[in-house]
GROMACS .gro file of C-alpha atoms in nm:
model
   87
    1MET     CA    1  -8.478  -3.884   3.573
    2ASP     CA    2  -8.497  -4.252   3.657
    3GLU     CA    3  -8.175  -4.445   3.588
    4GLU     CA    4  -8.367  -4.721   3.410
    5ILE     CA    5  -8.499  -4.469   3.155
    6VAL     CA    6  -8.151  -4.325   3.107
    7ALA     CA    7  -8.009  -4.674   3.052
    8LEU     CA    8  -8.287  -4.756   2.803
    9VAL     CA    9  -8.229  -4.437   2.601
   10VAL     CA   10  -7.853  -4.489   2.592
   11ARG     CA   11  -7.895  -4.852   2.491
   12LEU     CA   12  -8.137  -4.766   2.211
   13ALA     CA   13  -7.902  -4.497   2.081
   14GLN     CA   14  -7.595  -4.722   2.090
   15GLU     CA   15  -7.765  -5.021   1.928
   16ASN     CA   16  -7.933  -4.808   1.659
   17PRO     CA   17  -7.688  -4.534   1.556
   18ARG     CA   18  -7.911  -4.402   1.277
   19TRP     CA   19  -8.204  -4.329   1.509
   20GLY     CA   20  -8.261  -3.966   1.598
   21TYR     CA   21  -8.421  -3.817   1.907
   22LEU     CA   22  -8.776  -3.845   1.783
   23ARG     CA   23  -8.736  -4.208   1.682
   24ILE     CA   24  -8.598  -4.295   2.026
   25VAL     CA   25  -8.890  -4.110   2.189
   26GLY     CA   26  -9.134  -4.307   1.972
   27GLU     CA   27  -8.973  -4.639   2.056
   28CYS     CA   28  -8.981  -4.553   2.426
   29ARG     CA   29  -9.352  -4.472   2.399
   30ASP     CA   30  -9.410  -4.807   2.228
   31LEU     CA   31  -9.243  -4.969   2.529
   32GLY     CA   32  -9.467  -4.773   2.767
   33VAL     CA   33  -9.203  -4.522   2.876
   34ARG     CA   34  -9.288  -4.152   2.853
   35VAL     CA   35  -8.988  -3.932   2.783
   36SER     CA   36  -8.957  -3.604   2.593
   37ALA     CA   37  -8.727  -3.534   2.299
   38THR     CA   38  -8.546  -3.271   2.505
   39SER     CA   39  -8.476  -3.525   2.778
   40VAL     CA   40  -8.347  -3.775   2.524
   41ARG     CA   41  -8.119  -3.508   2.377
   42ARG     CA   42  -7.981  -3.422   2.721
   43ILE     CA   43  -7.926  -3.788   2.809
   44LEU     CA   44  -7.739  -3.856   2.485
   45ARG     CA   45  -7.527  -3.544   2.525
   46ARG     CA   46  -7.439  -3.637   2.883
   47HIS     CA   47  -7.321  -3.979   2.764
   48GLY     CA   48  -7.117  -3.841   2.474
   49LEU     CA   49  -7.350  -3.956   2.197
   50GLY     CA   50  -7.399  -3.703   1.919
   51PRO     CA   51  -7.697  -3.659   1.689
   52ALA     CA   52  -7.783  -3.929   1.437
   53PRO     CA   53  -7.670  -4.047   1.186
   54ARG     CA   54  -7.308  -3.943   1.252
   55ARG     CA   55  -7.234  -4.060   1.601
   56ASN     CA   56  -6.911  -4.230   1.497
   57GLY     CA   57  -6.805  -4.014   1.202
   58PRO     CA   58  -6.539  -3.745   1.175
   59SER     CA   59  -6.579  -3.407   1.340
   60TRP     CA   60  -6.675  -3.104   1.132
   61SER     CA   61  -6.318  -2.969   1.123
   62GLN     CA   62  -6.181  -3.309   1.018
   63PHE     CA   63  -6.443  -3.329   0.741
   64LEU     CA   64  -6.351  -2.983   0.609
   65HIS     CA   65  -5.980  -3.064   0.615
   66ILE     CA   66  -6.036  -3.384   0.418
   67GLN     CA   67  -6.258  -3.210   0.160
   68ALA     CA   68  -6.025  -2.910   0.110
   69GLY     CA   69  -5.769  -3.110  -0.088
   70GLY     CA   70  -6.029  -3.249  -0.324
   71LEU     CA   71  -6.186  -2.909  -0.384
   72LEU     CA   72  -5.856  -2.751  -0.477
   73ALA     CA   73  -5.779  -3.031  -0.720
   74THR     CA   74  -6.116  -3.010  -0.897
   75ASP     CA   75  -6.144  -2.630  -0.907
   76PHE     CA   76  -5.839  -2.591  -1.128
   77PHE     CA   77  -5.902  -2.887  -1.357
   78THR     CA   78  -6.004  -2.778  -1.707
   79VAL     CA   79  -6.017  -2.950  -2.045
   80GLU     CA   80  -5.973  -2.779  -2.380
   81THR     CA   81  -6.190  -2.930  -2.652
   82VAL     CA   82  -6.118  -2.950  -3.028
   83GLY     CA   83  -6.321  -2.633  -3.081
   84LEU     CA   84  -6.107  -2.457  -2.816
   85THR     CA   85  -6.392  -2.434  -2.570
   86ARG     CA   86  -6.304  -2.486  -2.208
   87LEU     CA   87  -6.490  -2.741  -1.998
   0.00000   0.00000   0.00000
């Protein structure tokens, strides 16, 4: 693949972190550059850019670790009403 195309795809992905593969392909076509979604995916992967919209967010394991504490706290929280029904 031509280095100019690779540079363009990487630049579009870095400047627009919410754009996915198909959006980048569409923008490239608007600029007169033909590139497939598979090629865009490979280019982004090679340059360490993940899928949109979470290129800069936490990893999946970090997300689960953060959410685990909140889930435990809310699962065991109950309220007894005046009529002794549990919410």
